[in-house]
CSV table of C-alpha atoms in Angstrom, one decimal:
chain,number,residue,atom,x,y,z
A,4,MET,CA,0.0,0.2,-0.6
A,5,THR,CA,2.0,3.4,-1.0
A,6,MET,CA,0.3,6.9,-0.3
A,7,ASN,CA,1.8,10.7,-1.0
A,8,GLU,CA,2.6,13.1,2.1
A,9,GLN,CA,-0.4,15.0,1.6
A,10,GLN,CA,-3.0,11.8,1.7
A,11,LEU,CA,-0.8,10.8,4.7
A,12,GLN,CA,-1.6,14.0,6.1
A,13,ILE,CA,-5.3,13.8,5.6
A,14,LEU,CA,-5.6,10.0,7.0
A,15,LYS,CA,-3.9,11.9,10.3
A,16,LEU,CA,-6.3,14.7,10.6
A,17,ILE,CA,-9.1,11.8,10.1
A,18,ASP,CA,-8.3,9.9,12.8
A,19,GLN,CA,-8.0,12.7,15.0
A,20,SER,CA,-11.5,13.4,14.4
A,21,GLY,CA,-13.8,12.6,11.7
A,22,HIS,CA,-16.0,15.5,11.7
A,23,ASN,CA,-16.2,19.2,10.2
A,24,LEU,CA,-13.4,17.3,7.4
A,25,GLY,CA,-13.4,20.6,4.7
A,26,THR,CA,-12.9,23.3,6.6
A,27,ARG,CA,-10.1,21.2,8.7
A,28,LEU,CA,-8.2,20.4,5.3
A,29,SER,CA,-9.0,23.9,4.2
A,30,ALA,CA,-7.5,25.2,6.6
A,31,SER,CA,-5.0,22.3,6.9
A,32,LEU,CA,-3.9,22.2,3.6
A,33,GLY,CA,-4.6,25.6,2.3
A,34,ILE,CA,-6.8,24.1,-0.1
A,35,SER,CA,-10.2,25.4,-1.3
A,36,ARG,CA,-13.6,23.4,0.1
A,37,GLN,CA,-14.0,21.7,-3.1
A,38,ALA,CA,-10.6,20.8,-3.6
A,39,ALA,CA,-11.0,19.3,0.0
A,40,SER,CA,-14.0,17.2,-0.8
A,41,ALA,CA,-11.8,15.9,-3.9
A,42,LYS,CA,-9.6,14.9,-2.1
A,43,LEU,CA,-11.6,13.2,0.4
A,44,LYS,CA,-13.6,11.6,-2.3
A,45,LYS,CA,-10.3,10.3,-3.5
A,46,LEU,CA,-9.3,8.5,-0.8
A,47,VAL,CA,-13.3,6.7,0.1
A,48,THR,CA,-12.3,5.4,-3.6
A,49,LEU,CA,-8.8,3.7,-2.8
A,50,GLY,CA,-10.7,2.7,0.2
A,51,TYR,CA,-8.2,4.2,3.0
A,52,ILE,CA,-11.4,5.4,4.6
A,53,GLU,CA,-15.6,5.7,4.6
A,54,PRO,CA,-18.3,7.9,5.2
A,55,GLU,CA,-21.5,7.9,7.6
A,56,GLY,CA,-24.6,10.5,7.3
A,57,VAL,CA,-25.1,12.8,4.5
A,58,SER,CA,-24.3,16.5,4.2
A,59,ARG,CA,-23.3,18.9,7.0
A,60,THR,CA,-23.6,15.8,9.2
A,61,ARG,CA,-21.4,13.0,7.3
A,62,LEU,CA,-18.1,12.0,8.8
A,63,TYR,CA,-15.5,10.3,8.2
A,64,ARG,CA,-13.2,7.1,9.6
A,65,LEU,CA,-10.5,4.8,8.6
A,66,LYS,CA,-11.3,2.3,7.0
A,67,THR,CA,-10.8,-1.5,8.7
A,68,LEU,CA,-8.4,-2.8,5.9
A,69,ASN,CA,-8.3,-6.7,7.1
A,70,GLU,CA,-8.5,-8.0,10.3
A,71,ALA,CA,-8.9,-11.4,12.0
A,72,ILE,CA,-10.2,-12.5,15.4
A,73,ALA,CA,-10.2,-15.6,16.9
A,74,SER,CA,-11.3,-17.7,20.1
A,75,TYR,CA,-8.8,-20.4,21.5
A,76,PRO,CA,-9.0,-22.7,24.7
A,77,ILE,CA,-6.4,-23.1,27.4
A,78,PRO,CA,-4.5,-25.3,27.2
A,79,GLY,CA,-4.7,-25.5,23.5
A,80,PRO,CA,-2.7,-24.1,20.1
A,81,SER,CA,0.5,-22.6,20.9
A,82,GLU,CA,1.6,-18.8,20.4
A,83,ASP,CA,3.2,-19.4,17.1
A,84,ILE,CA,0.6,-21.3,15.7
A,85,VAL,CA,-1.6,-18.2,17.1
A,86,TRP,CA,0.9,-16.1,15.2
A,87,ARG,CA,0.5,-17.7,12.1
A,88,GLU,CA,-3.5,-18.1,12.2
A,89,ILE,CA,-4.5,-15.1,13.1
A,90,CYS,CA,-2.5,-12.1,13.2
A,91,ALA,CA,0.8,-13.3,10.4
A,92,PRO,CA,-1.2,-12.6,7.4
A,93,VAL,CA,-2.5,-9.4,8.3
A,94,ILE,CA,0.5,-7.3,8.6
A,95,ALA,CA,2.2,-9.9,5.7
A,96,ASP,CA,3.2,-7.1,3.5
A,97,LEU,CA,4.6,-4.5,6.1
A,98,PRO,CA,7.9,-3.1,6.7
A,99,GLN,CA,10.3,-5.9,8.4
A,100,ASN,CA,11.4,-4.0,11.4
A,101,VAL,CA,7.1,-3.7,11.6
A,102,ARG,CA,6.8,-6.8,11.2
A,103,ASP,CA,9.2,-8.6,13.6
A,104,ILE,CA,7.6,-6.4,16.8
A,105,TRP,CA,4.5,-7.5,15.8
A,106,HIS,CA,6.1,-11.4,15.9
A,107,TYR,CA,7.7,-10.2,19.2
A,108,GLY,CA,4.5,-8.3,20.7
A,109,ILE,CA,1.7,-10.8,20.0
A,110,THR,CA,3.8,-13.9,20.6
A,111,GLU,CA,4.6,-12.6,24.0
A,112,MET,CA,1.0,-12.0,25.3
A,113,VAL,CA,-0.4,-15.0,24.4
A,114,ASN,CA,2.1,-17.1,26.0
A,115,ASN,CA,1.4,-14.8,28.9
A,116,ALA,CA,-2.2,-15.0,28.6
A,117,ILE,CA,-1.2,-19.2,28.3
A,118,ASP,CA,1.2,-19.9,31.0
A,119,HIS,CA,0.6,-17.1,33.6
A,120,SER,CA,-2.8,-16.0,33.8
A,121,GLY,CA,-5.0,-19.2,34.9
A,122,ALA,CA,-7.7,-18.7,32.6
A,123,ALA,CA,-9.6,-21.2,30.5
A,124,SER,CA,-9.9,-19.4,27.1
A,125,MET,CA,-8.5,-16.4,25.7
A,126,ARG,CA,-9.4,-14.2,22.2
A,127,VAL,CA,-7.7,-12.6,20.0
A,128,GLY,CA,-7.6,-10.0,17.6
A,129,ILE,CA,-5.6,-7.2,15.1
A,130,ILE,CA,-7.3,-4.6,12.8
A,131,ARG,CA,-5.6,-3.0,10.4
A,132,THR,CA,-6.4,0.4,8.5
A,133,ALA,CA,-4.5,2.1,6.0
A,134,LEU,CA,-2.4,4.4,9.1
A,135,TYR,CA,-2.0,1.6,12.2
A,136,THR,CA,-2.6,-1.9,13.1
A,137,THR,CA,-4.3,-2.8,16.2
A,138,ALA,CA,-3.8,-6.1,17.9
A,139,TRP,CA,-5.8,-7.5,21.3
A,140,VAL,CA,-4.7,-10.6,23.1
A,141,ALA,CA,-7.6,-11.0,26.0
A,142,ASP,CA,-8.4,-14.2,28.7
A,143,ASP,CA,-10.8,-14.5,31.3
A,144,GLY,CA,-8.2,-15.5,34.1
A,145,VAL,CA,-6.7,-13.8,37.6
A,146,GLY,CA,-6.1,-10.2,36.7
A,147,ILE,CA,-2.4,-9.2,35.8
A,148,PHE,CA,-2.7,-7.0,38.8
A,149,LYS,CA,-4.2,-9.2,41.0
A,150,LYS,CA,-1.5,-12.2,40.5
A,151,ILE,CA,1.3,-9.8,40.8
A,152,GLN,CA,-0.2,-8.5,44.0
A,153,LYS,CA,-0.4,-12.1,45.0
A,154,ALA,CA,3.1,-13.4,44.3
A,155,LEU,CA,5.1,-10.3,46.1
A,156,ASN,CA,2.6,-9.3,49.0
A,157,LEU,CA,1.7,-5.9,48.2
A,158,TYR,CA,-0.9,-4.1,49.9
A,159,ASP,CA,-2.5,-2.6,46.7
A,160,PRO,CA,-2.8,-4.1,42.8
A,161,ARG,CA,-1.9,-0.3,42.2
A,162,GLU,CA,1.6,-1.5,43.0
A,163,SER,CA,2.0,-3.9,40.6
A,164,ILE,CA,1.9,-1.5,37.6
A,165,ILE,CA,5.3,-0.1,38.9
A,166,GLU,CA,6.9,-3.3,38.9
A,167,LEU,CA,5.4,-3.8,35.1
A,168,ALA,CA,7.6,-1.3,34.2
A,169,LYS,CA,10.8,-1.7,35.9
A,170,GLY,CA,10.6,-4.9,34.1
A,171,LYS,CA,12.4,-8.6,34.9
A,172,PHE,CA,9.3,-9.6,37.2
A,173,THR,CA,7.6,-13.0,36.2
A,174,THR,CA,5.6,-15.2,38.3
A,175,ASP,CA,7.4,-18.1,37.0
A,176,PRO,CA,11.1,-17.3,36.6
A,177,ALA,CA,12.1,-21.1,36.2
A,178,ASN,CA,11.0,-20.4,32.7
A,179,HIS,CA,10.5,-16.9,32.1
A,180,THR,CA,12.6,-13.7,32.4
A,181,GLY,CA,9.8,-11.1,32.5
A,182,GLU,CA,11.0,-9.1,29.6
A,183,GLY,CA,7.9,-9.7,27.8
A,184,ILE,CA,5.7,-6.8,28.7
A,185,PHE,CA,8.5,-4.5,29.6
A,186,PHE,CA,10.2,-4.7,26.0
A,187,SER,CA,6.5,-4.2,24.4
A,188,SER,CA,5.5,-1.9,26.0
A,189,LYS,CA,8.5,-0.2,24.9
A,190,MET,CA,8.4,-0.9,20.9
A,191,PHE,CA,4.3,-0.5,20.2
A,192,ASP,CA,3.2,3.2,19.9
A,193,VAL,CA,0.6,2.5,22.7
A,194,TYR,CA,0.6,-0.4,24.5
A,195,ASP,CA,-2.6,-0.4,27.1
A,196,ILE,CA,-3.4,-2.8,29.6
A,197,ARG,CA,-7.2,-3.4,31.6
A,198,SER,CA,-7.5,-5.9,33.9
A,199,GLY,CA,-9.4,-5.9,37.6
A,200,HIS,CA,-10.6,-1.8,38.6
A,201,LEU,CA,-6.8,-1.1,36.6
A,202,HIS,CA,-6.8,0.7,33.6
A,203,PHE,CA,-3.1,1.2,32.5
A,204,MET,CA,-2.3,3.0,29.4
A,205,HIS,CA,0.9,3.9,27.6
A,206,ASP,CA,1.5,6.2,24.4
A,207,ALA,CA,4.7,7.2,22.9
A,208,GLY,CA,6.1,10.1,23.6
A,209,GLN,CA,3.8,11.3,26.8
A,210,LEU,CA,3.8,10.6,30.3
A,211,ASP,CA,2.2,6.9,31.1
A,212,ILE,CA,-1.3,6.9,32.5
A,213,LEU,CA,-3.1,4.8,35.6
A,214,THR,CA,-6.8,5.1,36.2
A,215,GLU,CA,-9.2,3.3,37.9
A,216,ARG,CA,-12.5,1.7,35.9
A,217,ASP,CA,-15.7,2.0,37.3
A,218,ASN,CA,-16.4,-1.6,36.7
A,219,GLU,CA,-14.5,-4.7,37.7
A,220,GLY,CA,-13.5,-6.3,34.4
A,221,GLN,CA,-12.3,-10.1,34.4
A,222,GLY,CA,-9.1,-11.4,33.0
A,223,THR,CA,-6.7,-9.1,31.6
A,224,LEU,CA,-7.2,-7.1,27.6
A,225,VAL,CA,-3.8,-6.5,26.3
A,226,THR,CA,-3.9,-4.0,23.4
A,227,MET,CA,-0.9,-3.0,20.7
A,228,ARG,CA,-0.6,-0.4,18.5
A,229,ILE,CA,1.8,0.8,16.0
A,230,ASP,CA,1.7,2.5,12.9
A,231,ASN,CA,2.5,0.8,9.5
A,232,ASP,CA,5.4,2.8,8.4
A,233,GLY,CA,6.7,3.2,11.8
A,234,ARG,CA,10.6,3.2,12.5
A,235,ARG,CA,11.2,1.3,15.6
A,236,VAL,CA,14.0,-1.1,15.1
A,237,MET,CA,13.2,-4.2,18.0
A,238,LYS,CA,17.3,-4.6,18.5
A,239,GLU,CA,17.8,-0.7,18.8
A,240,VAL,CA,15.3,-1.1,21.7
A,241,PHE,CA,16.5,-3.7,23.1
A,242,ASP,CA,20.2,-2.1,23.3
A,243,GLN,CA,18.2,0.8,25.1
A,244,PHE,CA,18.4,-1.4,27.9
A,245,SER,CA,21.8,-3.1,27.6
A,246,SER,CA,25.0,-2.6,28.3
A,247,PRO,CA,27.2,-1.9,25.1
A,248,ASP,CA,29.0,-5.1,23.8
A,249,GLU,CA,26.8,-7.2,26.3
A,250,TYR,CA,23.1,-8.4,25.8
A,251,THR,CA,22.1,-8.8,29.1
A,252,PHE,CA,18.8,-6.8,30.2
A,253,ASP,CA,20.4,-4.8,32.8
A,254,ARG,CA,19.0,-1.1,32.4
A,255,THR,CA,15.6,-0.2,33.4
A,256,ILE,CA,13.2,3.3,33.3
A,257,VAL,CA,11.1,3.7,36.9
A,258,PRO,CA,8.0,6.3,36.2
A,259,VAL,CA,7.9,7.3,40.0
A,260,ARG,CA,4.7,8.9,39.7
A,261,MET,CA,3.2,5.6,39.2
A,262,ALA,CA,4.3,4.9,42.7
A,263,ILE,CA,2.0,8.3,43.7
A,264,HIS,CA,-2.0,6.8,44.9
A,265,GLU,CA,-4.8,9.5,44.5
A,266,GLY,CA,-4.9,12.2,47.3
A,267,GLU,CA,-0.9,11.1,48.3
A,268,LYS,CA,2.4,12.9,48.0
A,269,LEU,CA,6.0,10.4,48.1
A,270,VAL,CA,7.1,11.6,51.5
A,271,SER,CA,7.7,8.3,53.5
A,272,ARG,CA,10.4,6.1,53.5
A,273,SER,CA,8.4,3.1,52.6
A,274,GLN,CA,6.6,4.2,49.6
A,275,ALA,CA,10.8,5.2,48.9
A,276,LYS,CA,11.5,1.2,49.6
A,277,ARG,CA,8.6,0.0,47.1
A,278,ILE,CA,10.2,2.2,44.4
A,279,THR,CA,13.8,0.1,45.1
A,280,MET,CA,11.9,-2.9,45.6
A,281,ARG,CA,14.1,-5.4,42.4
A,282,PHE,CA,16.8,-2.8,41.9
A,283,GLU,CA,19.1,-5.4,42.5
A,284,LYS,CA,18.3,-6.8,39.7
A,285,PHE,CA,20.1,-4.0,37.5
A,286,ARG,CA,23.1,-2.5,37.1
A,287,HIS,CA,22.0,0.4,35.7
A,288,VAL,CA,18.3,2.3,36.8
A,289,ILE,CA,16.8,6.1,35.8
A,290,LEU,CA,14.3,7.5,38.1
A,291,ASP,CA,12.1,9.2,35.7
A,292,PHE,CA,10.1,11.9,38.3
A,293,ALA,CA,8.5,13.1,34.6
A,294,GLY,CA,5.1,14.4,36.5
A,295,VAL,CA,5.8,14.8,40.3
A,296,SER,CA,6.2,18.5,41.6
A,297,GLU,CA,7.9,16.9,44.9
A,298,ILE,CA,9.0,14.1,47.4
A,299,GLY,CA,9.7,14.3,50.7
A,300,GLN,CA,13.2,14.7,52.7
A,301,ALA,CA,12.4,10.6,54.4
A,302,PHE,CA,11.3,9.4,50.7
A,303,ALA,CA,14.8,11.3,48.7
A,304,ASP,CA,17.0,10.3,51.7
A,305,GLU,CA,16.0,6.5,52.0
A,306,ILE,CA,16.5,6.0,47.7
A,307,PHE,CA,19.5,8.0,47.3
A,308,ARG,CA,21.5,7.7,50.6
A,309,VAL,CA,20.5,4.7,52.5
A,310,PHE,CA,19.8,2.4,49.2
A,311,GLN,CA,22.9,3.5,47.5
A,312,ALA,CA,24.8,3.4,50.1
A,313,ALA,CA,24.1,-0.2,50.4
A,314,HIS,CA,24.4,-0.9,46.6
A,315,PRO,CA,27.3,1.0,45.5
A,316,ASN,CA,27.5,-1.0,42.4
A,317,ILE,CA,24.0,0.1,41.4
A,318,ILE,CA,24.2,3.1,39.3
A,319,MET,CA,20.9,5.9,39.6
A,320,LEU,CA,20.2,8.5,38.0
A,321,PRO,CA,17.4,10.3,38.7
A,322,GLU,CA,15.7,12.9,35.3
A,323,ASN,CA,12.9,15.5,34.3
A,324,MET,CA,13.1,17.1,38.2
A,325,THR,CA,11.2,20.0,39.1
A,326,ASP,CA,14.1,22.5,41.5
A,327,ALA,CA,11.7,21.2,44.5
A,328,VAL,CA,12.8,17.5,43.5
A,329,LYS,CA,15.8,17.7,42.7
A,330,ASP,CA,17.1,20.1,46.2
A,331,MET,CA,15.9,17.0,47.8
A,332,VAL,CA,18.2,14.7,45.6
A,333,SER,CA,21.0,17.3,46.2
A,334,ARG,CA,20.4,16.8,50.6
A,335,ALA,CA,20.2,13.3,50.3
A,336,THR,CA,23.1,12.8,48.1
A,337,SER,CA,25.0,15.5,49.8
A,338,ARG,CA,24.9,13.3,53.0
A,339,LYS,CA,27.0,10.4,51.2
């Protein structure tokens, strides 16, 4: 599938909103309403978009070009069979780097459902449009956040998110490395987990978001999306979290804001200990303070003096700090 840059720009505008496109295209492209209408008709003819409604109420949306959905019992087919049956045919003509990411993400998430979810069945789907492809893996198991909560004896299932964000966590260390979710979330443009009352959303270039849902869903739903012409390369993602000339996963980025419960601030040593849990599995830890306006003295002291003194071989690098956070970190490190 080939399209020119202007057509790609129009599709992105449609993806943002299908309403009032004539006016928006006219302003964005510097063309008349008539010319904008002609370009929309061309995209309809090509099969990239489809109209809905008539005259002034008409809107446009990206058309589904290919899709596949299937349900499987657990135990049932292995992840490589699911990949070949459902997903591979839908993205067969995409660039190799994008196909590689899909192969990795789908097989890892399907394997997680098979080996870890405790589910009786799973459902796998993939939908392709002219801009991007979206896939999901849903199971009816115990729920990923609750399972991690139980395995690590956490107070709240929300604390499971930060453990997933660190990586190297699995409830079956004899057979799994705990890397699948970590690297998948870094490879895709959008990576989304819904389980129980919780909804975790990762959108590349944006702050990760954790929200609570009104209704508790059963099992786990993982959704992944990437542009069909995405430039991300799987090896480059792996290399970002490995030491030079080595092939070990020894770097991680910890989104500190995910440790904040609603109405609270990061002030206590116990909160800091939760943050540093399992840091010893890494050589380099980046503490990303984006979205954190301030921290308490005890919190900073526990991480940057007490923990660091006990683990001198771990390199911890704070980033995206406000002045208030930077002051507390400086106070803690000055006492070493």
